[in-house]
Coordinates of C-alpha atoms and ligand atoms in Angstrom, one line a residue:
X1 CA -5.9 -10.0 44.3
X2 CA -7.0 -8.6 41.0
X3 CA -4.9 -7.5 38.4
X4 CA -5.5 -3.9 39.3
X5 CA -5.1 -4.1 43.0
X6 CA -1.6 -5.8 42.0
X7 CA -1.0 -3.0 40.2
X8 CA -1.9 -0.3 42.6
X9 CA 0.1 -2.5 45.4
X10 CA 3.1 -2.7 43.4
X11 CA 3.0 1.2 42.6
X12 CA 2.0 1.4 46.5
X13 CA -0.8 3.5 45.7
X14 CA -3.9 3.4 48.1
X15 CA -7.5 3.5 46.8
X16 CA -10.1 3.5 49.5
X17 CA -12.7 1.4 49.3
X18 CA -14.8 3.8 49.7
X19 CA -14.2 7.0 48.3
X20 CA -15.8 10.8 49.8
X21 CA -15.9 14.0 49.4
X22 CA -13.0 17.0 51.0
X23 CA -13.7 19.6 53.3
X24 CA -12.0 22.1 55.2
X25 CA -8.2 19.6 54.2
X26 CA -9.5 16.4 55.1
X27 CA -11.8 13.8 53.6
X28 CA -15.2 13.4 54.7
X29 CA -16.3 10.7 56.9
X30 CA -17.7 7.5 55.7
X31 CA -21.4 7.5 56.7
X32 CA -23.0 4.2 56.1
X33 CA -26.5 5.8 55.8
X34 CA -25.2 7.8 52.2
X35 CA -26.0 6.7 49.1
X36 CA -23.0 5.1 46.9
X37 CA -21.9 4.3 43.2
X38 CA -19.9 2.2 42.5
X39 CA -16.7 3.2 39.9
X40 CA -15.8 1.1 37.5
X41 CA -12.2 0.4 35.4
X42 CA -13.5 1.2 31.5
X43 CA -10.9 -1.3 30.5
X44 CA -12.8 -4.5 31.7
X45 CA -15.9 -3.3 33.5
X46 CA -14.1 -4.2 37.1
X47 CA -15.3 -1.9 39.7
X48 CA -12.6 -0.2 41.3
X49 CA -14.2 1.5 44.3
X50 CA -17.3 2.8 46.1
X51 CA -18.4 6.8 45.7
X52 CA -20.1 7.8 48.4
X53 CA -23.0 10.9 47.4
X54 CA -22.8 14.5 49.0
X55 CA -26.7 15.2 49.5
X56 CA -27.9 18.8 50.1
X57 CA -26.8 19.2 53.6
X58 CA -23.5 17.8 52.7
X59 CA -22.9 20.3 50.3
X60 CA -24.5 23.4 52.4
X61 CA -21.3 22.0 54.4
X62 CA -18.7 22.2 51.6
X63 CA -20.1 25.4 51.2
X64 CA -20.2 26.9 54.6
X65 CA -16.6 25.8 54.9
X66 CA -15.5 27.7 51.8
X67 CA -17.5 30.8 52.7
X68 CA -15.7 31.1 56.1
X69 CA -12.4 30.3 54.3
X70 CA -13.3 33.5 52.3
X71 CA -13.8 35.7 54.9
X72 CA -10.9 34.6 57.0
X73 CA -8.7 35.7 54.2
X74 CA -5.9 33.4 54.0
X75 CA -6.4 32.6 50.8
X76 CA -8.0 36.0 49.6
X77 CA -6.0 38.3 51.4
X78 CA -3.1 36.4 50.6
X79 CA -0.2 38.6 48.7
X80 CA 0.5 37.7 45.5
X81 CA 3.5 36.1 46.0
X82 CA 2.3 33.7 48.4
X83 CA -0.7 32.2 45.6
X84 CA 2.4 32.2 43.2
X85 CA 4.9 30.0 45.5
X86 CA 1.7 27.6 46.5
X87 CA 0.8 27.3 42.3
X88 CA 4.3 26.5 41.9
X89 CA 5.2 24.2 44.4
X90 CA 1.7 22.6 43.3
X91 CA 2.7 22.0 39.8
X92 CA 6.1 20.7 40.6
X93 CA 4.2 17.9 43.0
X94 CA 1.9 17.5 40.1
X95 CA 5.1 17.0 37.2
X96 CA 6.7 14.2 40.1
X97 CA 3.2 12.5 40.7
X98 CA 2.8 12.3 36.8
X99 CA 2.4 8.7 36.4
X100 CA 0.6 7.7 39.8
X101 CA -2.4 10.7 38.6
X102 CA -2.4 9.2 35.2
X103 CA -3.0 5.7 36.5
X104 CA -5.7 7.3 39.0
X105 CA -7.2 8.6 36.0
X106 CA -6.7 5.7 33.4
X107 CA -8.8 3.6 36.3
X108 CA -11.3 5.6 35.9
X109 CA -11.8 7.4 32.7
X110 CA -10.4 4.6 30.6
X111 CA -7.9 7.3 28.9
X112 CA -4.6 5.9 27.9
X113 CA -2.0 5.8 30.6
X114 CA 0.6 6.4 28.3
X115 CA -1.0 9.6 26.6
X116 CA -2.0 11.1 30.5
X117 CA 1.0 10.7 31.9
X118 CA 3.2 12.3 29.2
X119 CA 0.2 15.3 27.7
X120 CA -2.8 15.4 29.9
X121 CA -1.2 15.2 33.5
X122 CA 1.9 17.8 32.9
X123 CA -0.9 20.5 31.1
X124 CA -2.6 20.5 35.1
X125 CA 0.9 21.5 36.2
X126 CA 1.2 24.0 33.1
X127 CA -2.1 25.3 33.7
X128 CA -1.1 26.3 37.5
X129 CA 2.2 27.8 36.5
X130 CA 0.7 30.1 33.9
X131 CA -1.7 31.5 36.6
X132 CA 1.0 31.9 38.8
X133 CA 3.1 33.8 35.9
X134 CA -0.2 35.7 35.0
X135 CA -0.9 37.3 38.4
X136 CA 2.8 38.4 38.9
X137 CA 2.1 40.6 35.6
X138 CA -1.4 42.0 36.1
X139 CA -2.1 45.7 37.1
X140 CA -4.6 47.6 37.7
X141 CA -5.8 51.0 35.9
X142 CA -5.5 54.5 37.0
X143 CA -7.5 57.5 34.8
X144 CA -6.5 61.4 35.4
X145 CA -8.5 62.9 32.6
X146 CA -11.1 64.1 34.3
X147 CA -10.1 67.2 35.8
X148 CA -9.5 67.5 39.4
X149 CA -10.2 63.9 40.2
X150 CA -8.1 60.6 39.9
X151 CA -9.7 57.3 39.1
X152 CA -8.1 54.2 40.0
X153 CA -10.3 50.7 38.5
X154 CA -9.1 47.8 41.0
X155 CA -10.5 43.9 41.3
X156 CA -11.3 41.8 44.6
X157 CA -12.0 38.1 44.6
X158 CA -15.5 37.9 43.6
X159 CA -16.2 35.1 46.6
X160 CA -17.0 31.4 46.4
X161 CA -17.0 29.7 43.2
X162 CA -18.9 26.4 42.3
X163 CA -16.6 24.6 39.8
X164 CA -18.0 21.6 37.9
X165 CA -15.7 19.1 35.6
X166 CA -16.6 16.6 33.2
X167 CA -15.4 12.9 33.1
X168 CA -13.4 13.2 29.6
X169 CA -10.5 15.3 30.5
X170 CA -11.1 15.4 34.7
X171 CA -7.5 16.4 35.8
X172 CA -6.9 18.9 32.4
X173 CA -10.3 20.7 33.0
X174 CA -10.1 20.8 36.4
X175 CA -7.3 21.9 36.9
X176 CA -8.0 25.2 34.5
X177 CA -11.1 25.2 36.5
X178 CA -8.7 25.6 39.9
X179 CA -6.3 28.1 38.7
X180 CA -8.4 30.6 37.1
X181 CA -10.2 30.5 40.2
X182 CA -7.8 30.3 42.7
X183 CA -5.2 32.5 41.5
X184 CA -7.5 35.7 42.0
X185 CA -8.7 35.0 45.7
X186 CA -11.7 32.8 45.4
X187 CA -12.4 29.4 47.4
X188 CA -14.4 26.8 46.1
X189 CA -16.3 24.1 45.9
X190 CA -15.5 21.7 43.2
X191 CA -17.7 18.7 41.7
X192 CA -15.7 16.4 39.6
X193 CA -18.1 13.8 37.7
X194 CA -19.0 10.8 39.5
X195 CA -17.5 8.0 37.2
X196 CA -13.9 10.2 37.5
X197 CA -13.7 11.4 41.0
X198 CA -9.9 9.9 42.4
X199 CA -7.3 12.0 40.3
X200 CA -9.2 15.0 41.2
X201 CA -9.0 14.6 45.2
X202 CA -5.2 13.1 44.3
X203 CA -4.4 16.8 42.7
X204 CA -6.6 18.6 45.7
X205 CA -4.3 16.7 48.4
X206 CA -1.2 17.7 46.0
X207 CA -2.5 21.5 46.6
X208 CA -3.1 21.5 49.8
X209 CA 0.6 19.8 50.5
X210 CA 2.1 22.9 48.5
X211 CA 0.6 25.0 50.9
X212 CA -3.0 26.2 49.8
X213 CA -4.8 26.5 53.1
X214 CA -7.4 23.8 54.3
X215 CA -10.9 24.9 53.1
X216 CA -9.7 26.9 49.9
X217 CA -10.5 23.9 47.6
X218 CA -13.6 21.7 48.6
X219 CA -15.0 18.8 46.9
X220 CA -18.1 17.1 46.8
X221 CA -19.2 13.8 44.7
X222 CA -22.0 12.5 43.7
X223 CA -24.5 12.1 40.9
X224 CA -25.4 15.5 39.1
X225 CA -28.9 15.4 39.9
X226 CA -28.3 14.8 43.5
X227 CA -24.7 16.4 44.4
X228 CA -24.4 18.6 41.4
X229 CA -28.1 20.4 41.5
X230 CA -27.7 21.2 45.4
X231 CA -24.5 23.0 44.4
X232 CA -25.5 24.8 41.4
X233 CA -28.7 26.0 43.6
X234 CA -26.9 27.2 46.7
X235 CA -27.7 30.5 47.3
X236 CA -24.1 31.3 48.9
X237 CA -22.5 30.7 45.8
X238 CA -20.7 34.1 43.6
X239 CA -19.8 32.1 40.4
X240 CA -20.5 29.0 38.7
X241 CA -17.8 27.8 36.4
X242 CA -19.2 24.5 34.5
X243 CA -17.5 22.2 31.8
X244 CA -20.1 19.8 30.7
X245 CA -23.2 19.1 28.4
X246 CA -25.4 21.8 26.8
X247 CA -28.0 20.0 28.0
X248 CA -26.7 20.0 31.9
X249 CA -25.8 23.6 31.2
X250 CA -29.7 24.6 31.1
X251 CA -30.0 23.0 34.4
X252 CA -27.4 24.6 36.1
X253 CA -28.5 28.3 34.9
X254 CA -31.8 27.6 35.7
X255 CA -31.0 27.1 39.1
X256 CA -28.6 29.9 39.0
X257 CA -31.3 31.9 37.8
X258 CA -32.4 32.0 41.6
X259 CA -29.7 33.9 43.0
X260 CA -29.0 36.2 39.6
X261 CA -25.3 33.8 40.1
X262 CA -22.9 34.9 37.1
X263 CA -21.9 31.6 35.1
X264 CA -18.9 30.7 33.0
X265 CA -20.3 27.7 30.6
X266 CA -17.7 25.6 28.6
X267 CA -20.0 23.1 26.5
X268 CA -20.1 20.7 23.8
X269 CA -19.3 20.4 20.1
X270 CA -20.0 19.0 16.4
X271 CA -16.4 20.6 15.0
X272 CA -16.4 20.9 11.2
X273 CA -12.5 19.6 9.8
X274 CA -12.5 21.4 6.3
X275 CA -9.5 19.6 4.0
X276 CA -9.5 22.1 0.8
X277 CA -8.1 20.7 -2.4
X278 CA -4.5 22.5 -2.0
X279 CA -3.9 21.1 1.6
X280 CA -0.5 19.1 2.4
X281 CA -2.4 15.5 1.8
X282 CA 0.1 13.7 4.8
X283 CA -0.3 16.1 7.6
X284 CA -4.4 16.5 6.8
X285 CA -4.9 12.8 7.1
X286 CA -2.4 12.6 10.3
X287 CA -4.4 15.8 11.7
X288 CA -7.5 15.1 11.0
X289 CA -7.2 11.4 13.0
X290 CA -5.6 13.1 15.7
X291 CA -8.5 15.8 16.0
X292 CA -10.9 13.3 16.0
X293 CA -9.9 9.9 17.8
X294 CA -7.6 11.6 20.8
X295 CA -9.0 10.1 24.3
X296 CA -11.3 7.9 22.2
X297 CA -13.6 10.8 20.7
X298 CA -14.7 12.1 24.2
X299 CA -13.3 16.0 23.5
X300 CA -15.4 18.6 23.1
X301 CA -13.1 19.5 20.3
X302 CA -13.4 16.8 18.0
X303 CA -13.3 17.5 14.6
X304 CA -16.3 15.3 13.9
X305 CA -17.5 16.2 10.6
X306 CA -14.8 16.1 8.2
X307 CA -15.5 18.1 5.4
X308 CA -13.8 17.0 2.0
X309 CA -13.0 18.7 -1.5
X310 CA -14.6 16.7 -4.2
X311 CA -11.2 16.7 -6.3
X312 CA -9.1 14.8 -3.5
X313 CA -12.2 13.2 -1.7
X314 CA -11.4 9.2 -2.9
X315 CA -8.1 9.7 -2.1
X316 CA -8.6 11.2 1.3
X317 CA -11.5 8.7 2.5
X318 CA -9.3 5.6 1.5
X319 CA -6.1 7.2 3.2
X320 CA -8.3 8.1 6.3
X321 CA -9.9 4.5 6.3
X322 CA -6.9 2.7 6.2
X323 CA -5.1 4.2 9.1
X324 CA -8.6 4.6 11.0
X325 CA -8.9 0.6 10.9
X326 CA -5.1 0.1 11.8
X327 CA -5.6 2.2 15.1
X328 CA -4.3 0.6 18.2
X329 CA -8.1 -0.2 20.5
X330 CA -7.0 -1.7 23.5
X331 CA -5.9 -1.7 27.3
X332 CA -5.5 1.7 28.3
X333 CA -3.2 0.5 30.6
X334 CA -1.0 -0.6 27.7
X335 CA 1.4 1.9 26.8
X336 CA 0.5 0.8 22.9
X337 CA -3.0 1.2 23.2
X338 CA -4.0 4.8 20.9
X339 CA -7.6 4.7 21.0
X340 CA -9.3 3.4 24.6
X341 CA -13.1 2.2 25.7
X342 CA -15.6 5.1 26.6
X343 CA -15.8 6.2 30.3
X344 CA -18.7 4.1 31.5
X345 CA -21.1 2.0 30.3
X346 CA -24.1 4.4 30.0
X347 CA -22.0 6.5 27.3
X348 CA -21.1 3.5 25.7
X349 CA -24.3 2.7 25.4
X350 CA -24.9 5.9 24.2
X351 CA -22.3 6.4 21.5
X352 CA -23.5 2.6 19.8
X353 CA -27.3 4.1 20.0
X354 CA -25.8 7.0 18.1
X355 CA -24.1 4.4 15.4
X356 CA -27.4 2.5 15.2
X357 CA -29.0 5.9 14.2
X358 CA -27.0 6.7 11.8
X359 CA -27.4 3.2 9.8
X360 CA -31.0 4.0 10.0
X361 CA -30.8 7.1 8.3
X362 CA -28.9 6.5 5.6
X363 CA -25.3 7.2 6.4
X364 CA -23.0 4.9 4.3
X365 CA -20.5 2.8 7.1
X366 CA -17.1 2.8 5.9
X367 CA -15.7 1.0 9.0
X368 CA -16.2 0.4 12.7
X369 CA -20.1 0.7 13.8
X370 CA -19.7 -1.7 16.2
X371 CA -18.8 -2.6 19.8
X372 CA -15.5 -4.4 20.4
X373 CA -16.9 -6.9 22.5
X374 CA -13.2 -8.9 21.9
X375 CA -11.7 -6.9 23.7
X376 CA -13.5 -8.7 26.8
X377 CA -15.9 -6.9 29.0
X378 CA -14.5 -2.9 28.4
X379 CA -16.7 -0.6 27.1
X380 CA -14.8 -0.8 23.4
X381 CA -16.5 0.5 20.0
X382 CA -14.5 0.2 16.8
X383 CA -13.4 3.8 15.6
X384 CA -16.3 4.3 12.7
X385 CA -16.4 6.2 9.7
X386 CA -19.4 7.0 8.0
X387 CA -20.1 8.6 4.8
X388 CA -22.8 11.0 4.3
X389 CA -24.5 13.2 1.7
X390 CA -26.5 15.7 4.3
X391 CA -25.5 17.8 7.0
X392 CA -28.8 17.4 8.5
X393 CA -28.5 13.8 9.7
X394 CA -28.4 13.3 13.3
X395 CA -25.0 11.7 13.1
X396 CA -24.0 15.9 11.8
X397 CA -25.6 17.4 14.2
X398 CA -25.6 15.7 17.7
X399 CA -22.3 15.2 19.7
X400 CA -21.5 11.8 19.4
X401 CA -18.4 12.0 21.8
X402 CA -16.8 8.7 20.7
X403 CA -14.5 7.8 17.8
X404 CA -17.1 8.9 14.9
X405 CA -16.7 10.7 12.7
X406 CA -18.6 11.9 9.3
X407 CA -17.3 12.5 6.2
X408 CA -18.8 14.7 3.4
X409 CA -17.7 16.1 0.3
X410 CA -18.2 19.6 -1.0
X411 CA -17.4 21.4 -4.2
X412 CA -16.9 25.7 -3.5
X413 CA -15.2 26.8 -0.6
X414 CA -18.5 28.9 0.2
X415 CA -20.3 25.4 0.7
X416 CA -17.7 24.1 3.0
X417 CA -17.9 27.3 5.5
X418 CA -21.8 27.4 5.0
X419 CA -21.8 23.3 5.9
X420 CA -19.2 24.5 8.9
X421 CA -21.7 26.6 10.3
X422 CA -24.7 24.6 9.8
X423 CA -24.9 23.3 13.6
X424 CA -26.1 24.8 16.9
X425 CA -22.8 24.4 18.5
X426 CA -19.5 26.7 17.3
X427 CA -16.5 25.7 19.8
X428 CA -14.2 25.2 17.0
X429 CA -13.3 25.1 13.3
X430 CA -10.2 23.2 11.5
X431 CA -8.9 23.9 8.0
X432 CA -6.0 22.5 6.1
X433 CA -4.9 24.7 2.8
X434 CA -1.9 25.9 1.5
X435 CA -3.7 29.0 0.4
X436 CA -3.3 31.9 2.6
X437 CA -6.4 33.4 1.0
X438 CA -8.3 30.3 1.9
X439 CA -7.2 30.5 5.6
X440 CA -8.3 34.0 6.0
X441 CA -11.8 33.6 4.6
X442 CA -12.0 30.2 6.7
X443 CA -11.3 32.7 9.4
X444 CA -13.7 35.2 8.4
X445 CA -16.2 33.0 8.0
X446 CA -16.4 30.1 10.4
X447 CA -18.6 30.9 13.7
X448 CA -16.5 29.1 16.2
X449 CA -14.5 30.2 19.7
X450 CA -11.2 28.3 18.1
X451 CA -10.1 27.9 14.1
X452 CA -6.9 25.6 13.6
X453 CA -5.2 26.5 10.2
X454 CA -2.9 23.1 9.7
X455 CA -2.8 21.7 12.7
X456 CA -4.9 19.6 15.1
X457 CA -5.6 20.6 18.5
X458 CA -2.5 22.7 20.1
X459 CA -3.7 25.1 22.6
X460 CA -2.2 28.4 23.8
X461 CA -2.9 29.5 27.5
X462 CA -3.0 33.0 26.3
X463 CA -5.2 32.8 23.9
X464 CA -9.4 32.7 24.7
X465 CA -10.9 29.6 24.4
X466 CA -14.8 28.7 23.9
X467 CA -17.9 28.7 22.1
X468 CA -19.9 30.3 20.2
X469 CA -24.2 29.5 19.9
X470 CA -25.0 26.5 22.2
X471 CA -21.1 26.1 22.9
X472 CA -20.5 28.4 25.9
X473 CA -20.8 31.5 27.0
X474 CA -17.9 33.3 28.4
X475 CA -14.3 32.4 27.7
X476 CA -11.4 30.4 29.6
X477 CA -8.1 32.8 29.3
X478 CA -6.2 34.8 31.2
X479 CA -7.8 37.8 30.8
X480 CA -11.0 36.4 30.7
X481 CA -10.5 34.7 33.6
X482 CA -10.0 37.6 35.9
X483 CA -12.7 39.3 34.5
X484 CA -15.2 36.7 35.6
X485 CA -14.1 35.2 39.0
X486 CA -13.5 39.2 40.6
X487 CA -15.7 41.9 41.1
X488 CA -13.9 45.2 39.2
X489 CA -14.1 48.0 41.3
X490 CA -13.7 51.8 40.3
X491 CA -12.9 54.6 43.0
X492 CA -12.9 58.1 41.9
X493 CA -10.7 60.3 44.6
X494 CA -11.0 64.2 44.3
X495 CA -7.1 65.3 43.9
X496 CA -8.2 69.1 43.7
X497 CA -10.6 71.3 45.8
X498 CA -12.9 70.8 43.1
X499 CA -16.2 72.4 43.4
X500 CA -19.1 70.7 45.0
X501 CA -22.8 72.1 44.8
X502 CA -23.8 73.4 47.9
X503 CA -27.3 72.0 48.6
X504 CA -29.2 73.3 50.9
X505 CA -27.7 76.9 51.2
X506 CA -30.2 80.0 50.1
X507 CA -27.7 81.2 47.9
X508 CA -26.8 78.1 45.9
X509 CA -24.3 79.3 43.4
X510 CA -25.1 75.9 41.2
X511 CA -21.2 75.3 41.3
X512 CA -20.1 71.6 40.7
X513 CA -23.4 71.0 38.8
Ligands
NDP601 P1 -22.4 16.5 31.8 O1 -23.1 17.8 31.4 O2 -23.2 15.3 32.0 O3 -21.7 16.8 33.3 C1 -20.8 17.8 33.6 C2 -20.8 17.9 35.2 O4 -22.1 18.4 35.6 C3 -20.6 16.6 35.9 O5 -19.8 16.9 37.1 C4 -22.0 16.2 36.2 O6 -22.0 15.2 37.2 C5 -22.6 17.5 36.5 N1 -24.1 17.5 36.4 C6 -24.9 16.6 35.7 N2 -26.2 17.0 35.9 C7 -26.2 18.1 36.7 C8 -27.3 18.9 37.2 N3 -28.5 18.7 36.9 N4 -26.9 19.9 38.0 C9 -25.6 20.2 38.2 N5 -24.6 19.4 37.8 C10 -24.9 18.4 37.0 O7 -21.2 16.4 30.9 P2 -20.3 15.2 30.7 O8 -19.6 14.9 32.0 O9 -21.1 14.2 30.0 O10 -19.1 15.8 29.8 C11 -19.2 15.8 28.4 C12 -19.7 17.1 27.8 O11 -18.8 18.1 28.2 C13 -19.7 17.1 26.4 O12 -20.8 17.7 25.8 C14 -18.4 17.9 26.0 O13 -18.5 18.5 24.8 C15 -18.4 18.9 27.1 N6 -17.1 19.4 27.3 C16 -16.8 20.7 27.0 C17 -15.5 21.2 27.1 C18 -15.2 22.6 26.8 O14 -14.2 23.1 27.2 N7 -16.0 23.3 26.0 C19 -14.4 20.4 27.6 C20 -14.8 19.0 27.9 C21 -16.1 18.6 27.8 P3 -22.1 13.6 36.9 O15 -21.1 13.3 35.9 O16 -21.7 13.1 38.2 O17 -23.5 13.4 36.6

């Protein structure tokens, strides 16, 4: 028995073998004529399990099944109260399951067990409650100032939604993904990534067993070229909510292009961390580590280019360097471990072919810019700092997604918001001043979906949050949420005998015109 099985035995936890897809409450059969790939532990390169691919007709399946889970309404005609009590009672599971999802996930997305169990995992369970909370308080509209007549603007689940989630955060995203979907009346089909797929059905059985009814919630798995592309292409599809690569995210609106399907993008980032002159030196080197090595670099909120006042630079790059190279790389599994291997071995490779780059053009290597290959057979790579002198290096303005990060020094505050805005992306912005002018201009100025003023990373549910440019389009939020996944709906009722045009007759008196 490997170390892992012990582990899963011990916690009496059961991973199939091989793992497939859910439809209509159960999991799909094994069929031995599907294609499978294999998923692997990040921590040592073990493989953990088999995946076995949704092709086309799979999914036209998953599909169907959510479609007829629509229209027999018991889910969307479901009172209010009813989604509320299931949301609940799903994010109290979720809270008592905490540390068996965050193993599930730590298996598979290499994130540190420690930081899921206590941050990641409990946000899934926040995520549902605040949909639950949200649909208790919403109202529709009523307009009586047009004389005679009453207008009343309502909103109906817009149908079947296609969610896709990313590998980096699978059980966070997805689960925002869920409720904003959910709690309005929709059924789905999800696609979680292929290297992360096991927390993700964990959480769907956690749903279904707080009473969402079989079909609601669908998954399929399987590559995104295969699995992903037949979803993204269905033509009984109403929405397509996708958290992923900008790249990907052409993909998928091509083929939604087809059907005219509205999408909800949430995409990638190259965050500019400004650290003005008059900023509280402690918290802006705690912060900006924080905003830039959480879950190993792989957020699309890193603050990846850190942008530095000349006056404080030397001081700031050797504080920043020093606690950089003293960060905990390890096991993910160890409760210790800070900063964890990358997700799979492909983005590995990726993220060192994105070091190597920035060597050849000239970036100055503080530390790191290299693979931890002592660490054993993980996929490891020492948390690197570069210095550099131009914005226009490829190390500023692709996403690396792994603990890299750029430094650069500027002299006016103009430069720094000019420098912040010199990318495709805009998801978000971070400053750190004591100058309330300074905040506000950094406000004013920066083109991004989210701007932290002194601190790193905290999220409010209420609030929007996405990109601007190559970052998104639409916005995750309450609000925002039930504006995209229902169809609004205005009926205007005559209240008065008001006067209708009578077409048709000889004498027509033009009334009502
Ligand atoms: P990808 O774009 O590679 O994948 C996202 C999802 O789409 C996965 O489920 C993937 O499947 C699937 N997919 C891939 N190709 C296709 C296709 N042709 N058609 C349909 N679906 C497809 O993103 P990553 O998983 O690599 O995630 C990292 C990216 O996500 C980063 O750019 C990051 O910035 C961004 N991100 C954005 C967030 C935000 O809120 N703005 C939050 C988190 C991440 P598979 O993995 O199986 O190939």
């Amino acid at each position: 028995m490997t170390e892992i099985q012990q582990l899963l035995a011990d916690r009496e936890i059961i991973l199939p073998e091989v793992i497939t897809g859910h439809v209509g409450g159960t999991a799909v059969a094994i069929d031995p004529q599907a294609n499978r790939h294999a998923v692997y532990f990040p921590g040592t390169g073990e493989r953990i399990a088999f995946l076995q691919e949704d092709n086309i007709t799979a999914v036209t399946n998953a599909v169907h099944c959510a479609r007829n889970s629509f229209d027999n309404g018991d889910w969307s005609s479901a009172p209010t109260s009813s989604r509320q009590a299931v949301f609940r009672r799903a994010a109290t599971l979720i809270r008592e399951h905490a540390e068996e999802l965050a193993l599930m996930e730590c298996l598979c997305a290499g994130l540190p067990a420690s930081h899921l169990a206590s941050r990641q995992i409990p946000r899934a369970a926040d995520n549902l409650d605040f949909f639950a909370d949200y649909i208790g308080v919403m109202a529709g509209e009523t307009f009586e100032q047009l004389a005679g007549y009453q207008t009343s603007v309502t909103r109906q689940p817009a149908g079947v939604a296609a969610l896709f989630a990313p590998w980096n955060a699978p059980l966070a995203l997805a689960s925002m993904q869920i409720a904003s979907c959910l709690a309005f009346g929709n059924t789905c089909v999800l696609k979680p990534s292929e290297f992360t797929p096991v927390s993700v059905l964990k959480m769907v059985n956690l749903l279904e067993q707080a009473g969402l009814p079989p079909g609601t919630i669908n998954v399929v798995n399987g590559s995104g070229t295969v699995t992903g592309a037949a979803l993204a292409s269905s033509p009984d599809i109403n929405r397509i909510a996708f958290t992923g690569g900008s790249s990907t995210a052409r993909h998928v609106m091509a083929a939604a292009a087809n059907q005219l399907t509205p999408v909800h993008f949430e995409l990638g980032g190259k965050s500019a961390n400004i650290i003005f002159d008059d900023a509280d030196f402690d918290r802006a080197v705690d912060g900006s580590l924080v905003n830039i090595f959480s879950n190993s670099g792989q957020i699309c909120i890193a603050g990846s280019r850190i942008l530095v006042q000349r006056s404080i630079a030397a001081r700031f790059v050797a504080a920043f360097v020093e606690r950089t190279q003293a960060l905990k790389v390890g096991d993910p599994l160890d409760p210790a471990t800070e900063v964890g291997p990358m997700a799979f071995k492909t983005h590995w490779q990726r993220v060192l072919d994105h070091i190597a780059k920035a060597k050849l053009e000239g970036a100055t290597l503080l530390c790191g810019g290299e693979p931890l290959t002592k660490l054993g057979d993980g996929y490891f790579v020492a948390p690197t700092v570069f210095q550099v002198n131009s914005n226009r290096l490829s190390l500023c303005q692709e996403e690396v997604f792994g603990p890299v990060v750029s430094i650069q020094i500027f002299d006016e505050d103009e430069e720094a918001f000019s420098l912040a805005n010199d990318s495709r992306f805009g998801l978000v912005g971070y400053c750190w001043t004591n100058s309330l002018a300074r905040s506000q201009a950094f406000r004013q100025k920066v083109d991004a979906g989210t701007l932290w003023v002194n601190t790193p990373l905290a999220r409010d549910l209420r609030a929007p949050f996405g990109g601007f440019k190559e970052s998104g389009i639409g916005r995750d939020g309450p609000r925002q949420a039930a504006e995209f996944f229902t169809e609004e709906k205005a009926t205007i009722t005559a209240i008065d005998k008001v006067p209708i045009r009578k077409m048709g007759e000889t004498t027509n008196t033009d009334a009502g015109k």
